[in-house]
mmCIF file of C-alpha atoms in Angstrom:
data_model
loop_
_atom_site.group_PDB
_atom_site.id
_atom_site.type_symbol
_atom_site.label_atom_id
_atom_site.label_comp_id
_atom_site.label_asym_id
_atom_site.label_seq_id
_atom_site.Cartn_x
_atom_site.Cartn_y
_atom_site.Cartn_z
ATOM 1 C CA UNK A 99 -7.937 -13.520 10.437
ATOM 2 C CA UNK A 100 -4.765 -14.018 7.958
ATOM 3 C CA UNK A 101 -6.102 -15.301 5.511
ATOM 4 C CA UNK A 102 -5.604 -18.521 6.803
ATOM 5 C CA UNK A 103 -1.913 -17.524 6.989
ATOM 6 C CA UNK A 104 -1.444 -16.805 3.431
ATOM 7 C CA UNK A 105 -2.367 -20.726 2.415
ATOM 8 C CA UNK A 106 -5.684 -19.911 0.635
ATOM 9 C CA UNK A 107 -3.695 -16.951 -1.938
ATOM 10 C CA UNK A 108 -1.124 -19.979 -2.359
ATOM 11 C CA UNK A 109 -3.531 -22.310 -3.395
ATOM 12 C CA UNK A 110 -5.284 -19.750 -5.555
ATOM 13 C CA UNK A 111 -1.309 -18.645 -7.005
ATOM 14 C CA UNK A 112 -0.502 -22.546 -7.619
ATOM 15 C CA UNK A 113 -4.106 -23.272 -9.194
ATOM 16 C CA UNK A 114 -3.695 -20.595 -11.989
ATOM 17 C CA UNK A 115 0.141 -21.466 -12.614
ATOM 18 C CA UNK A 116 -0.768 -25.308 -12.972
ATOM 19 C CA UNK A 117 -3.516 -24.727 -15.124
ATOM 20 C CA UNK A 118 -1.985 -21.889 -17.253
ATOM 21 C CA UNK A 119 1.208 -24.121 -17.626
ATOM 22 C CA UNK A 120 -1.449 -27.003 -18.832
ATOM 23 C CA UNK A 121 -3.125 -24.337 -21.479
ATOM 24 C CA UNK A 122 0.203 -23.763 -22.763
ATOM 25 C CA UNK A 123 0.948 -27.421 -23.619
ATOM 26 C CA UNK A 124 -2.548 -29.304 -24.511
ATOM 27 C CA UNK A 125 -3.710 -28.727 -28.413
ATOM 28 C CA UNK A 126 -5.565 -25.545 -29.185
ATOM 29 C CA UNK A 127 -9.250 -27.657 -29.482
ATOM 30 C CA UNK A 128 -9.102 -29.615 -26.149
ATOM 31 C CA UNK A 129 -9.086 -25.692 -24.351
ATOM 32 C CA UNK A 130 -12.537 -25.957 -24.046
ATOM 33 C CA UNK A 131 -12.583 -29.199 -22.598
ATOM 34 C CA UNK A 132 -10.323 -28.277 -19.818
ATOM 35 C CA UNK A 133 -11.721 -24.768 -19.166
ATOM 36 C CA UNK A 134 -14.349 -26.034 -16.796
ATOM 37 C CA UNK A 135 -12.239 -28.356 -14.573
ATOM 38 C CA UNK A 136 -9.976 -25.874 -13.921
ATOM 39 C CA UNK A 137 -13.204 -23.499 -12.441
ATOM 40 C CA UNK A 138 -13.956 -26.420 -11.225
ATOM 41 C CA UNK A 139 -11.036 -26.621 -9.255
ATOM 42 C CA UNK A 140 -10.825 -23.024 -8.131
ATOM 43 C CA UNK A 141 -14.662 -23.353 -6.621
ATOM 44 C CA UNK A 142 -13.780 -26.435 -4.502
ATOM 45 C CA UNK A 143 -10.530 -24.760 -3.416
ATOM 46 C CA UNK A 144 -12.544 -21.431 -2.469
ATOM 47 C CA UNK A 145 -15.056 -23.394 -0.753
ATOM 48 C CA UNK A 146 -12.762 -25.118 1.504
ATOM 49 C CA UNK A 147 -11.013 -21.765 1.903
ATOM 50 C CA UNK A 148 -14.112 -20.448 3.398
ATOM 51 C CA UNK A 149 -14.889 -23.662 5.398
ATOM 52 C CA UNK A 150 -11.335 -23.344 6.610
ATOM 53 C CA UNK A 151 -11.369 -20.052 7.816
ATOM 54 C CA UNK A 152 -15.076 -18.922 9.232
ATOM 55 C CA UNK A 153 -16.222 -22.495 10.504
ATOM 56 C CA UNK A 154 -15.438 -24.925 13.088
ATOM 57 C CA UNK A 155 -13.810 -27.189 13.049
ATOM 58 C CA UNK A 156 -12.476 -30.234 15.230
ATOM 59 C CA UNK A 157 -8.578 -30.500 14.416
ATOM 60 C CA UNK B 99 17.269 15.574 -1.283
ATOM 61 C CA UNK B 100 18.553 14.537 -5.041
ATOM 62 C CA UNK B 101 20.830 11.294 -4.231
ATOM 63 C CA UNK B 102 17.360 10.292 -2.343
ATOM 64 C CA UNK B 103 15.396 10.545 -5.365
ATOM 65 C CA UNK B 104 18.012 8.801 -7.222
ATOM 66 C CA UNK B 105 18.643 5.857 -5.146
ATOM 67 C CA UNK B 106 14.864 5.477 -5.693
ATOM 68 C CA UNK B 107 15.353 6.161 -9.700
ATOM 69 C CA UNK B 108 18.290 3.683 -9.470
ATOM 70 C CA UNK B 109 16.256 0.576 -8.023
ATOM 71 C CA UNK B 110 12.749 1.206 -9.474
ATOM 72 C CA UNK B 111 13.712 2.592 -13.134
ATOM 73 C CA UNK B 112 16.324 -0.921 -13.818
ATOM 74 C CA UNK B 113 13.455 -3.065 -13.146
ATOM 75 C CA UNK B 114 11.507 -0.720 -15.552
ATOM 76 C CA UNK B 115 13.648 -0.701 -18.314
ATOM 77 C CA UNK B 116 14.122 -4.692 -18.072
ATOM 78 C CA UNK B 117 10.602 -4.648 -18.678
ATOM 79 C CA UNK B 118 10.564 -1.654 -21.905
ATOM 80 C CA UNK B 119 13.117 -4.210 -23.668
ATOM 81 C CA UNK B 120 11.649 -7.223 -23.110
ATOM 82 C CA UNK B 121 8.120 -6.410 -23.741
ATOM 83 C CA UNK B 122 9.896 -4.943 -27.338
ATOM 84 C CA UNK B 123 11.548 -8.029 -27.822
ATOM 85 C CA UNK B 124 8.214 -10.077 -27.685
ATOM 86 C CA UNK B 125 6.637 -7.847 -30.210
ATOM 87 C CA UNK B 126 9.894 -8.856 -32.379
ATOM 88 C CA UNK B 127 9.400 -12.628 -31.502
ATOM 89 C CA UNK B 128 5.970 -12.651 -32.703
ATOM 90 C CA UNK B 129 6.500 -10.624 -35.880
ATOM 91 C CA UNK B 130 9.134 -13.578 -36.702
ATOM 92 C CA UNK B 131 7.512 -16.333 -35.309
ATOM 93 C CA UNK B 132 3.420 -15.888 -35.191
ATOM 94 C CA UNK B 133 2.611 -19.327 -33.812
ATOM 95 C CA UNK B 134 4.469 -19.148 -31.251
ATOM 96 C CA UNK B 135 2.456 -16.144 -29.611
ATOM 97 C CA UNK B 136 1.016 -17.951 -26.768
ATOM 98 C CA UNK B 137 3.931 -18.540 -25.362
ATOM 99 C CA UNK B 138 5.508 -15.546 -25.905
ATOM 100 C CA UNK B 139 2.577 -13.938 -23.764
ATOM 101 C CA UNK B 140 2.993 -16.197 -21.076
ATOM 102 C CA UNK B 141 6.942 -15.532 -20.786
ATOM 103 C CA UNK B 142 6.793 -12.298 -21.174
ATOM 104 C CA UNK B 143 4.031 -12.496 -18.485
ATOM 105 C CA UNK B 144 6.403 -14.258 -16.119
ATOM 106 C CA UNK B 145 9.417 -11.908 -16.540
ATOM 107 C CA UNK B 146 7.278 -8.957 -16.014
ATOM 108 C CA UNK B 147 6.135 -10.937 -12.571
ATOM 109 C CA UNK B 148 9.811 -11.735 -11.783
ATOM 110 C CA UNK B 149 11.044 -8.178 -12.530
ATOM 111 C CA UNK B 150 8.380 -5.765 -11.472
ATOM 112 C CA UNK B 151 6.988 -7.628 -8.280
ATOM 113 C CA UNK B 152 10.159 -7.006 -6.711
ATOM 114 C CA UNK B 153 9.909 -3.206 -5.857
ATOM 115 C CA UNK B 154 6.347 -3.237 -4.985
ATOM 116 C CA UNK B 155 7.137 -5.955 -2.221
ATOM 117 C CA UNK B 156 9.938 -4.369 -1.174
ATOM 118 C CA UNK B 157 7.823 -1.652 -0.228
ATOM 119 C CA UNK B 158 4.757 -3.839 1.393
ATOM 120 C CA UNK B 159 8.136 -5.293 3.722
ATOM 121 C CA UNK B 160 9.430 -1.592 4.373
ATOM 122 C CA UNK B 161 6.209 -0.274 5.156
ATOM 123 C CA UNK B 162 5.245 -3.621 7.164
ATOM 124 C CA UNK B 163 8.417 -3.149 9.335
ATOM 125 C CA UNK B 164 8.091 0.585 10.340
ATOM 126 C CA UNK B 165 4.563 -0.402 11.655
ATOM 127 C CA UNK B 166 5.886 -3.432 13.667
ATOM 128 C CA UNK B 167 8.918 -1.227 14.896
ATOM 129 C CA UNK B 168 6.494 1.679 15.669
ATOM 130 C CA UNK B 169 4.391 -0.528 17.371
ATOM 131 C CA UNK B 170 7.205 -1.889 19.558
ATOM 132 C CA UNK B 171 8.062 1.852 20.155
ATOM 133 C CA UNK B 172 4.853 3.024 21.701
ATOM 134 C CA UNK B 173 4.468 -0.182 23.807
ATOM 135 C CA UNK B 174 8.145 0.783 25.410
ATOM 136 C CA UNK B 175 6.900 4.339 26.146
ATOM 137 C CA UNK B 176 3.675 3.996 26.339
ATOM 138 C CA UNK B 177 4.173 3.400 30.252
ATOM 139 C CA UNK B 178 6.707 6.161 30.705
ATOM 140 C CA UNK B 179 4.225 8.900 28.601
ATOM 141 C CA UNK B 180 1.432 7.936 30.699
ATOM 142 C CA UNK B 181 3.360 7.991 33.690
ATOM 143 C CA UNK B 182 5.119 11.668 33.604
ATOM 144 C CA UNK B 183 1.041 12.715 32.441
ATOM 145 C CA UNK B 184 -0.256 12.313 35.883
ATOM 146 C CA UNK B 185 2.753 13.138 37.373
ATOM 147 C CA UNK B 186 2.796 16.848 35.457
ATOM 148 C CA UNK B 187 -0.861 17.593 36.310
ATOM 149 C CA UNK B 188 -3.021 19.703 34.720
ATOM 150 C CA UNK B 189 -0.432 21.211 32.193
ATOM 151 C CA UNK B 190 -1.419 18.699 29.787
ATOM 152 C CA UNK B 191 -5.186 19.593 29.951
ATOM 153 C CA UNK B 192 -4.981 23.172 28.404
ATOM 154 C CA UNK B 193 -2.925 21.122 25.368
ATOM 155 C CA UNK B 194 -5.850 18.549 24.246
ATOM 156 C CA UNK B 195 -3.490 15.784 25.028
ATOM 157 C CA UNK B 196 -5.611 12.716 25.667
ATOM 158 C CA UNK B 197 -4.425 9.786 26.521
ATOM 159 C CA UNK B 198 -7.097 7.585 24.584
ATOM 160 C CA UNK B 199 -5.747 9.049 21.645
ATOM 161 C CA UNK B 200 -2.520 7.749 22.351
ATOM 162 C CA UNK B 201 -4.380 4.598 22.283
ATOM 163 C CA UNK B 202 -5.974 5.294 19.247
ATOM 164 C CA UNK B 203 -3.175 5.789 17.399
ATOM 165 C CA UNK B 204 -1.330 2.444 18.756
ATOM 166 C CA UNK B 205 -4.496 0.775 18.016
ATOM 167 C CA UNK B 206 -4.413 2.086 14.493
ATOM 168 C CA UNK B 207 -0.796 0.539 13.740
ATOM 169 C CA UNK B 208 -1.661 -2.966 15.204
ATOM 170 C CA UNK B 209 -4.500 -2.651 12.678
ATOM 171 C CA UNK B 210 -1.941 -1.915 10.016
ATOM 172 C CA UNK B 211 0.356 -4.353 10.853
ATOM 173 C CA UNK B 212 -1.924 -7.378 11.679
ATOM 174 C CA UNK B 213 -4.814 -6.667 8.912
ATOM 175 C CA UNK B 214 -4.012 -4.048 6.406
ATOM 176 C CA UNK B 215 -0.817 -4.978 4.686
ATOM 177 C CA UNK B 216 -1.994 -8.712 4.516
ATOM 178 C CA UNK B 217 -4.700 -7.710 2.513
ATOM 179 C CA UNK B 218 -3.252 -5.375 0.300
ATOM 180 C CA UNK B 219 -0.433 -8.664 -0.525
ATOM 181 C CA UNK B 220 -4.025 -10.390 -1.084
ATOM 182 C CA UNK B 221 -4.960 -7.757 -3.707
ATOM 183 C CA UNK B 222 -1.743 -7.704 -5.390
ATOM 184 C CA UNK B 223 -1.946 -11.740 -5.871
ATOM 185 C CA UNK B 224 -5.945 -11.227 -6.737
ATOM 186 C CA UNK B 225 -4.654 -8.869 -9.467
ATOM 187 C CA UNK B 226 -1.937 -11.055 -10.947
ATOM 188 C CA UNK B 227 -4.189 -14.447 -10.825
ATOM 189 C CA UNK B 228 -6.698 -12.460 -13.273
ATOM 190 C CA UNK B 229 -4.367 -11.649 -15.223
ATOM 191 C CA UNK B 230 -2.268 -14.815 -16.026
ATOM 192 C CA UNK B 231 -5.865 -16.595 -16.433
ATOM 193 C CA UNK B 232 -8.059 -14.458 -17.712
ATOM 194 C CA UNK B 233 -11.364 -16.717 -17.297
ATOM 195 C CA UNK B 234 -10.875 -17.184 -13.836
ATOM 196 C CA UNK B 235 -10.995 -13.745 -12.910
ATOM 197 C CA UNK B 236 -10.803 -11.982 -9.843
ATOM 198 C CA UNK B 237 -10.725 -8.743 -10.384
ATOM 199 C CA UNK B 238 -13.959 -7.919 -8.051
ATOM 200 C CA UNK B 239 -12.405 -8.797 -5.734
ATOM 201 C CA UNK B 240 -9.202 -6.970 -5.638
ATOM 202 C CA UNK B 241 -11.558 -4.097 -6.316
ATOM 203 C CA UNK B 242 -13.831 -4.198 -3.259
ATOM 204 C CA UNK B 243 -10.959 -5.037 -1.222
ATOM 205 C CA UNK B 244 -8.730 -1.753 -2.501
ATOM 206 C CA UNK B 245 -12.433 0.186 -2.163
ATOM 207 C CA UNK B 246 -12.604 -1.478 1.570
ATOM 208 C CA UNK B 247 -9.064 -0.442 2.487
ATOM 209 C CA UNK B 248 -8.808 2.877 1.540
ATOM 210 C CA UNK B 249 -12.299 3.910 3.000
ATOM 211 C CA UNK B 250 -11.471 2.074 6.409
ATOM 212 C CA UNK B 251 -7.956 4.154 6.304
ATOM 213 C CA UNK B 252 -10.216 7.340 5.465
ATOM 214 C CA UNK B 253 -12.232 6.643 8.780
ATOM 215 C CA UNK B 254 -9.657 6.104 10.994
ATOM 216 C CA UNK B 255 -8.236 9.867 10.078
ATOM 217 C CA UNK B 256 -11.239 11.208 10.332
ATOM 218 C CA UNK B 257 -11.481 9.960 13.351
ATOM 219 C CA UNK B 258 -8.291 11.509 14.559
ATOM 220 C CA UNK B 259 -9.549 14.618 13.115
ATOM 221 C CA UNK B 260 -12.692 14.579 15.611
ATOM 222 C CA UNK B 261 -10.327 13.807 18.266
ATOM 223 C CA UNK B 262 -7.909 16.693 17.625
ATOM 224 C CA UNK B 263 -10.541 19.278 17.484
ATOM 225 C CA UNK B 264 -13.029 18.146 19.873
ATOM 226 C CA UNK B 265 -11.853 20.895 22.644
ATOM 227 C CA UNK B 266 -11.937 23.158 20.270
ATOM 228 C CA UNK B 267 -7.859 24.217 21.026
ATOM 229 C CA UNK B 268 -6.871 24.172 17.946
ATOM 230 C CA UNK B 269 -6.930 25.824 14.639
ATOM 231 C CA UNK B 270 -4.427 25.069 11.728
ATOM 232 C CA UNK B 271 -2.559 28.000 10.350
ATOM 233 C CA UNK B 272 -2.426 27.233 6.879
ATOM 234 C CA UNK B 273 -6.477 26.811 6.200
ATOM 235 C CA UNK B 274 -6.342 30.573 4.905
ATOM 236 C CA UNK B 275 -6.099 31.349 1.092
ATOM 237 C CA UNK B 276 -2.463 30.522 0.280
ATOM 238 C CA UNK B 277 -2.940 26.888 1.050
ATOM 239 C CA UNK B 278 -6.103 26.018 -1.295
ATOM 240 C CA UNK B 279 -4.690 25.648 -4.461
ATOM 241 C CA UNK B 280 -2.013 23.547 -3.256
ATOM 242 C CA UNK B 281 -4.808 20.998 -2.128
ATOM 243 C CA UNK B 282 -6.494 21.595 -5.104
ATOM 244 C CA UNK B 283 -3.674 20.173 -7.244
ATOM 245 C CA UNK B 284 -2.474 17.761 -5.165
ATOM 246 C CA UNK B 285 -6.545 16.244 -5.552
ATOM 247 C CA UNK B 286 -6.441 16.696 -8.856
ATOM 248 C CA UNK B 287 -3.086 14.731 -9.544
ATOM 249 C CA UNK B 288 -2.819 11.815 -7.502
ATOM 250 C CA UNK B 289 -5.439 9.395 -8.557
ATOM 251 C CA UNK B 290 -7.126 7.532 -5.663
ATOM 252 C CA UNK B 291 -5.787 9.028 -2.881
ATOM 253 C CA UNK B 292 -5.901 12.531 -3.735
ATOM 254 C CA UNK B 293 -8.756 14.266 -1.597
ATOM 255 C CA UNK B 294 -7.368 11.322 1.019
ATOM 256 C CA UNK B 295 -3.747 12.956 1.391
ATOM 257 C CA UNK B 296 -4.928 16.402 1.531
ATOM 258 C CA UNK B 297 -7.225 16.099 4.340
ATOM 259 C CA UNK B 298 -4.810 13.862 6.646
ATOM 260 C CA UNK B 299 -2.014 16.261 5.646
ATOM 261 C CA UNK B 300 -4.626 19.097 7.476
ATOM 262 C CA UNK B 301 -5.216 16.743 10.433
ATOM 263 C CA UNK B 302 -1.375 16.663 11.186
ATOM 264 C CA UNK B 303 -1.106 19.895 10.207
ATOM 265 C CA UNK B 304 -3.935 21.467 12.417
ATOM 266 C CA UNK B 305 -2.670 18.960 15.127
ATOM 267 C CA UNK B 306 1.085 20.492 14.882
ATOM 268 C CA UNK B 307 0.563 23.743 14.746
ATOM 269 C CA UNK B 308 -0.795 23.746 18.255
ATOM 270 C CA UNK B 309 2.544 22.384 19.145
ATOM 271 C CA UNK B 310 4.691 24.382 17.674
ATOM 272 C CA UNK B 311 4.386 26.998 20.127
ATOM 273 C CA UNK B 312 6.345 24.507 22.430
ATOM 274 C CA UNK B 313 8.491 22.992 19.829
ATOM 275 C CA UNK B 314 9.495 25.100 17.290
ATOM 276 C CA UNK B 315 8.361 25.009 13.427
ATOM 277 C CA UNK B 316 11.722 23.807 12.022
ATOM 278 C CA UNK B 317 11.657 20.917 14.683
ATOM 279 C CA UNK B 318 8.016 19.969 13.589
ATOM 280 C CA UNK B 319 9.206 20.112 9.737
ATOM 281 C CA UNK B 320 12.586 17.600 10.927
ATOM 282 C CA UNK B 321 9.380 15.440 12.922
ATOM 283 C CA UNK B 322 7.330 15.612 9.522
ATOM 284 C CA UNK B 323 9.952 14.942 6.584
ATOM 285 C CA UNK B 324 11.091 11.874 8.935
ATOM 286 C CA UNK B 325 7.631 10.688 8.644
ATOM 287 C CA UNK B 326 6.494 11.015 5.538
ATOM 288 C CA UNK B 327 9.606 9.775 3.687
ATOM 289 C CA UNK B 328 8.383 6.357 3.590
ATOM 290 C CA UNK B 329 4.859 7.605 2.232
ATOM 291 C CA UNK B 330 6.693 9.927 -0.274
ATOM 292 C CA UNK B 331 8.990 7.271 -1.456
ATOM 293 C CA UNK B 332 5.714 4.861 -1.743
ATOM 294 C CA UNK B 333 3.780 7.645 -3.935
ATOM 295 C CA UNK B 334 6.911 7.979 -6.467
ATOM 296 C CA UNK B 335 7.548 4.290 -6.899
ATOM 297 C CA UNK B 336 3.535 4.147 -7.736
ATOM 298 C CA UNK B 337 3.960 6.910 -9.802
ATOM 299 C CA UNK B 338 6.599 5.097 -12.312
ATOM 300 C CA UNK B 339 4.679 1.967 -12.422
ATOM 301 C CA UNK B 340 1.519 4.074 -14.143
ATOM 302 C CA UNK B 341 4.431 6.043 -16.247
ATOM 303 C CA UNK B 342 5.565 2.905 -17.101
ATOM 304 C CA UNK B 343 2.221 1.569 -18.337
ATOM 305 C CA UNK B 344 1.662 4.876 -20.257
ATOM 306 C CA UNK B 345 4.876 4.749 -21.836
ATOM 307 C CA UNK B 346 4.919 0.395 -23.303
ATOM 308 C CA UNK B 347 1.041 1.101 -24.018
ATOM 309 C CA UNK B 348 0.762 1.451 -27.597
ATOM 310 C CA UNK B 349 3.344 -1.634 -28.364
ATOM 311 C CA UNK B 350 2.611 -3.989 -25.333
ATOM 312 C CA UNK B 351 0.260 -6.321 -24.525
ATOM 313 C CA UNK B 352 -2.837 -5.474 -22.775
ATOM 314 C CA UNK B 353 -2.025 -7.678 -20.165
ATOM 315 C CA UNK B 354 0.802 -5.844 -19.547
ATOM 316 C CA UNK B 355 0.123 -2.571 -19.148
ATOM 317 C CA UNK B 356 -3.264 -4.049 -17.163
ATOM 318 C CA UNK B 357 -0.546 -5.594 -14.261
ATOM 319 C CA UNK B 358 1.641 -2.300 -13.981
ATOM 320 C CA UNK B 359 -1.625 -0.606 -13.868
ATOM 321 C CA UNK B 360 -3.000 -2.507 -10.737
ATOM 322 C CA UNK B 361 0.239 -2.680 -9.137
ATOM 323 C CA UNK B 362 0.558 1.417 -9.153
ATOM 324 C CA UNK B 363 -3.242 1.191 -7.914
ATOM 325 C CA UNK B 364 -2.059 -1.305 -5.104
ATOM 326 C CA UNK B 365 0.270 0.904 -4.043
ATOM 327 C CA UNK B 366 -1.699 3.723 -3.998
ATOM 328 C CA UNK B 367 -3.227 2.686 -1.061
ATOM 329 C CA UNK B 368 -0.352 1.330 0.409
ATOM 330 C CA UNK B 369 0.721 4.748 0.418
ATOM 331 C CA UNK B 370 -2.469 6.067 2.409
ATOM 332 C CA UNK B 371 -1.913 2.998 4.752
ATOM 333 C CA UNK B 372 1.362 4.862 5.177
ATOM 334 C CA UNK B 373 -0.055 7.990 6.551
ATOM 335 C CA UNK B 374 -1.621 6.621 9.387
ATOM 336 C CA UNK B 375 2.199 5.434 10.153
ATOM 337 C CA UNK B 376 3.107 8.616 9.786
ATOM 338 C CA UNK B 377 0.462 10.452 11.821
ATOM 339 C CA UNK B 378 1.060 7.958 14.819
ATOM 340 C CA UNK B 379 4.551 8.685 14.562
ATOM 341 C CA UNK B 380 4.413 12.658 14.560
ATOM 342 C CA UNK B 381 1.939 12.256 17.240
ATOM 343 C CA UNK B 382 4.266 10.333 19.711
ATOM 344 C CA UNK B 383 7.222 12.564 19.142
ATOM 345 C CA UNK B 384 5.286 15.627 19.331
ATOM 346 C CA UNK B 385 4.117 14.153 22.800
ATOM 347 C CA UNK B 386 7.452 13.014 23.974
ATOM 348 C CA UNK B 387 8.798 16.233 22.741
ATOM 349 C CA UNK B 388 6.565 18.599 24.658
ATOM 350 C CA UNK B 389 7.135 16.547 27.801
ATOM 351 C CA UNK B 390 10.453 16.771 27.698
ATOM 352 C CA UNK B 391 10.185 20.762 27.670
ATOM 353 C CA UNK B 392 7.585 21.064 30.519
ATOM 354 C CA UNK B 393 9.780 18.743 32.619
ATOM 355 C CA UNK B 394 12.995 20.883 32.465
ATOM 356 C CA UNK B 395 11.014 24.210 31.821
ATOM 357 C CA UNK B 396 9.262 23.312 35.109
ATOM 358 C CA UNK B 397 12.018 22.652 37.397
#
């Protein structure tokens, strides 16, 4: 187990440079707007991560 | 000895200073220009990344590549060493030589190599991640898996420990009086690791000593201060990064301080992944070293 090779702290690295970049340019009030899709985000990409790396899988 | 430490003062302390002056000229930027703090933080966050990342993966790479070439080592000699054991008998028995502790120890570096260091890289990014985006944290994480590392490292010495002593051969010379305070302020100075580095330093030692009435105790130091360099060099380098934290505190962002503070913790342990290097290392040369004198002492 490599972590999955290193892709899963990639995604995680890209996912909080994308959305910190996003922070930095959207208006002050729509922060709390776009809070949640970004944990959104993280979640789905952790729970592929974990799909990914302790299940089967057919490919 | 000196042109050692400064070659290590040289690369680590530029990086360090880059990151004194910047992190004052952010505090100047947002005295002039308030509204503009956000991105000052984030920029500031970025250069630190850029600047300070460098040594600390220099040394994951350094310390990743003595365990791979170690690892090549002992499979080239592994075949040799076990070899020349049955071929010289019984001397070997009266020196609590087994050979599934050469296997232990080999074991030990695959572990390193294949496990070890990519998790510690996984801690490092862990740490960073929280950082940059503070409501996405995943600083548990980074935790448990620093916790996880350093108490799996812990086992493995003290399994070499029960190894070593289990017939009962040897004793180390310096467990008398002179060497307890030493121990005592090595544990109290190095965070983490402390109690960690003095009780693997009295496995090798206890394990040497026994040898060194076949190899002689300036050839065991030479053995020694060839292994432990990289460990040493690892424990300075984490040293300046908490300086360096201690010295931008009162002026820098918390942020800062809070990544040169987990990197120096990161490499804490990086340094105690070290040792078991190290002990594999001492333990091969020892044994090639003692062969080498019962073959031609036994002609």
């Amino acid at each position: 187990m490599r972590l999955g090779n290193g892709i899963f702290l990639i995604g995680v690295l890209l996912i909080t440079l994308l959305s910190s970049t996003l922070l930095l340019l959207l208006p002050e009030e729509t922060e709390e707007d776009f809070m949640p899709i970004i944990k959104l985000a993280m979640g789905i990409w952790m729970i592929q991560s974990i799909f990914n790396i302790f299940g089967h899988s057919l490919s | 000895m000196i042109s050692f430490i400064e070659t290590i003062l040289g690369t680590v302390l530029s990086s360090f200073v880059i990151v004194i002056i910047s992190t004052f000229m952010a505090l100047l930027v947002d005295f002039l220009f308030p509204s503009f703090s956000k991105w000052t933080r984030m920029i500031l966050i970025f250069i630190v990344v850029i600047v300070v990342l460098q040594p600390a993966f220099e040394h994951l790479t350094l310390i990743r590549d003595i365990a791979h070439s170690i690892s090549m080592m002992f499979i080239s000699i592994y075949p040799i060493l076990t070899a020349s054991m049955i071929a010289a008998g019984g001397a070997f028995s009266m020196l609590n030589f087994q050979p599934a502790m050469l296997l232990f120890a080999n074991g030990a570096i695959v572990l390193t190599e294949r496990i070890l260091i990519p998790l510690l890289t996984g801690a490092l990014i862990f740490d960073l991640v929280s950082r940059i985006l503070p409501a996405v944290p995943f600083t548990k994480m980074a935790d448990l898996i620093r916790t996880t590392l350093l108490g799996a490292v812990s086992a493995v010495v003290a399994a070499y420990s029960i190894f070593i002593t289990v017939g009962g051969t040897m004793s180390w010379a310096l467990t008398g009086l002179a060497s307890e305070p030493i121990k005592e302020l090595i544990r109290q100075n190095v965070p983490l690791i402390g109690s960690f580095m003095t009780d693997s330093m009295g496995t090798i030692g206890r394990y040497s000593s026994g040898a060194s009435v076949f190899a002689g105790g300036w050839l065991i130091s030479a053995i020694w201060t060839v292994a432990l360099i990289p460990s040493f060099k690892t424990l300075l380098t984490a040293f300046f990064y908490r300086w360096t934290a201690a010295l931008i505190e009162p002026f820098a962002n918390e942020d800062i301080t809070g990544i040169l503070d987990d990197i120096g913790r990161t490499l804490f342990v990086l340094c105690a992944v070290s040792f078991l290097i190290a002990f594999a290392f001492i333990y091969t040369a020892l044994f090639s070293i003692i062969l080498v004198k019962l073959i031609t002492s036994m002609k």
